[in-house]
Amino acid sequence: MDEAKNDPARIEGLLPGQIRPRRPEDFDSAYTVTPAWDIGRPQPAFLALAGAGAFRGRVLDVGCGTGEHVLMAAGMGLDATGIDLAAAAIAAAEA
């Protein structure tokens, strides 16, 4: 019983197994360097899906980062919108 009382998650008001929600500044800190997932072009899996015709209509890229996938969708003539909490990623996309 004493163990549960000292559980850090319980102290923060979280249930066991829950993690603290991310804050916008957590995402910005990922862009102080180029993150591993940002390869400067669309990810191969997304290129394959696009090539197979899997994208149609309107596209919403939530967590778009620097925008490679939303730019790819727009380049295909789709109505594409990208959003991200990381202002640093959006600034890099706009540069």
Short mmCIF file of C-alpha atoms in Angstrom, two decimals:
data_model
loop_
_atom_site.label_atom_id
_atom_site.label_comp_id
_atom_site.label_asym_id
_atom_site.label_seq_id
_atom_site.Cartn_x
_atom_site.Cartn_y
_atom_site.Cartn_z
CA MET A 1 0.00 0.00 0.00
CA ASP A 2 2.80 2.45 0.81
CA GLU A 3 4.21 1.82 -2.68
CA ALA A 4 1.04 3.13 -4.38
CA LYS A 5 1.05 6.17 -2.12
CA ASN A 6 4.50 7.17 -3.44
CA ASP A 7 3.76 6.42 -7.11
CA PRO A 8 4.81 9.55 -9.12
CA ALA A 9 1.77 9.24 -11.41
CA ARG A 10 -0.54 9.24 -8.39
CA ILE A 11 1.26 12.25 -6.92
CA GLU A 12 0.65 14.19 -10.18
CA GLY A 13 -3.05 13.26 -10.07
CA LEU A 14 -2.85 10.71 -12.88
CA LEU A 15 -4.21 7.20 -12.83
CA PRO A 16 -1.68 4.35 -12.91
CA GLY A 17 -0.44 3.86 -16.47
CA GLN A 18 -1.43 7.37 -17.60
CA ILE A 19 1.14 9.82 -18.89
CA ARG A 20 1.18 13.58 -18.52
CA PRO A 21 -0.36 15.33 -21.52
CA ARG A 22 2.16 17.09 -23.72
CA ARG A 23 2.39 20.88 -23.69
CA PRO A 24 2.97 22.98 -26.83
CA GLU A 25 6.48 23.84 -25.67
CA ASP A 26 7.30 20.10 -25.51
CA PHE A 27 6.73 19.91 -29.28
CA ASP A 28 8.73 23.08 -29.97
CA SER A 29 11.71 21.60 -28.15
CA ALA A 30 11.73 18.71 -30.64
CA TYR A 31 12.61 21.22 -33.37
CA THR A 32 15.71 22.73 -31.73
CA VAL A 33 17.50 20.27 -34.05
CA THR A 34 16.11 18.41 -37.05
CA PRO A 35 14.00 15.61 -35.56
CA ALA A 36 14.65 12.06 -36.77
CA TRP A 37 11.24 11.85 -38.44
CA ASP A 38 11.84 14.97 -40.52
CA ILE A 39 13.63 13.59 -43.57
CA GLY A 40 13.07 16.66 -45.74
CA ARG A 41 10.59 14.93 -48.04
CA PRO A 42 7.41 12.88 -47.62
CA GLN A 43 7.87 9.57 -45.81
CA PRO A 44 8.10 6.58 -48.21
CA ALA A 45 4.89 5.02 -46.84
CA PHE A 46 2.94 8.19 -47.65
CA LEU A 47 4.46 8.37 -51.12
CA ALA A 48 3.36 4.77 -51.72
CA LEU A 49 -0.17 5.54 -50.52
CA ALA A 50 -0.31 8.61 -52.74
CA GLY A 51 0.94 6.60 -55.70
CA ALA A 52 -1.79 4.01 -55.07
CA GLY A 53 -4.47 6.72 -55.15
CA ALA A 54 -5.31 6.43 -51.45
CA PHE A 55 -5.56 10.20 -50.97
CA ARG A 56 -8.65 11.94 -52.32
CA GLY A 57 -10.88 14.82 -51.38
CA ARG A 58 -9.87 17.03 -48.49
CA VAL A 59 -6.75 16.24 -46.47
CA LEU A 60 -6.10 17.34 -42.88
CA ASP A 61 -2.56 16.67 -41.67
CA VAL A 62 -2.71 16.97 -37.87
CA GLY A 63 0.79 17.35 -36.48
CA CYS A 64 2.14 18.30 -39.92
CA GLY A 65 5.55 19.36 -38.64
CA THR A 66 7.41 21.07 -41.43
CA GLY A 67 4.66 20.15 -43.90
CA GLU A 68 6.11 17.57 -46.29
CA HIS A 69 2.91 15.50 -46.42
CA VAL A 70 0.48 18.41 -46.68
CA LEU A 71 2.62 19.93 -49.44
CA MET A 72 2.62 16.59 -51.25
CA ALA A 73 -1.19 16.41 -51.02
CA ALA A 74 -1.56 20.00 -52.24
CA GLY A 75 0.83 19.21 -55.09
CA MET A 76 -1.56 16.42 -56.09
CA GLY A 77 -4.29 19.04 -56.44
CA LEU A 78 -6.05 18.13 -53.20
CA ASP A 79 -7.53 20.63 -50.74
CA ALA A 80 -4.87 20.17 -48.04
CA THR A 81 -4.51 21.78 -44.61
CA GLY A 82 -1.71 21.19 -42.10
CA ILE A 83 -1.77 22.11 -38.41
CA ASP A 84 0.82 21.67 -35.67
CA LEU A 85 1.31 22.81 -32.09
CA ALA A 86 5.03 23.31 -32.69
CA ALA A 87 5.40 26.94 -33.75
CA ALA A 88 9.05 26.16 -34.58
CA ALA A 89 7.93 23.51 -37.10
CA ILE A 90 5.42 25.86 -38.71
CA ALA A 91 8.07 28.61 -38.92
CA ALA A 92 10.43 26.15 -40.65
CA ALA A 93 7.64 25.16 -43.06
CA GLU A 94 6.99 28.79 -43.93
CA ALA A 95 10.68 29.60 -44.47
#
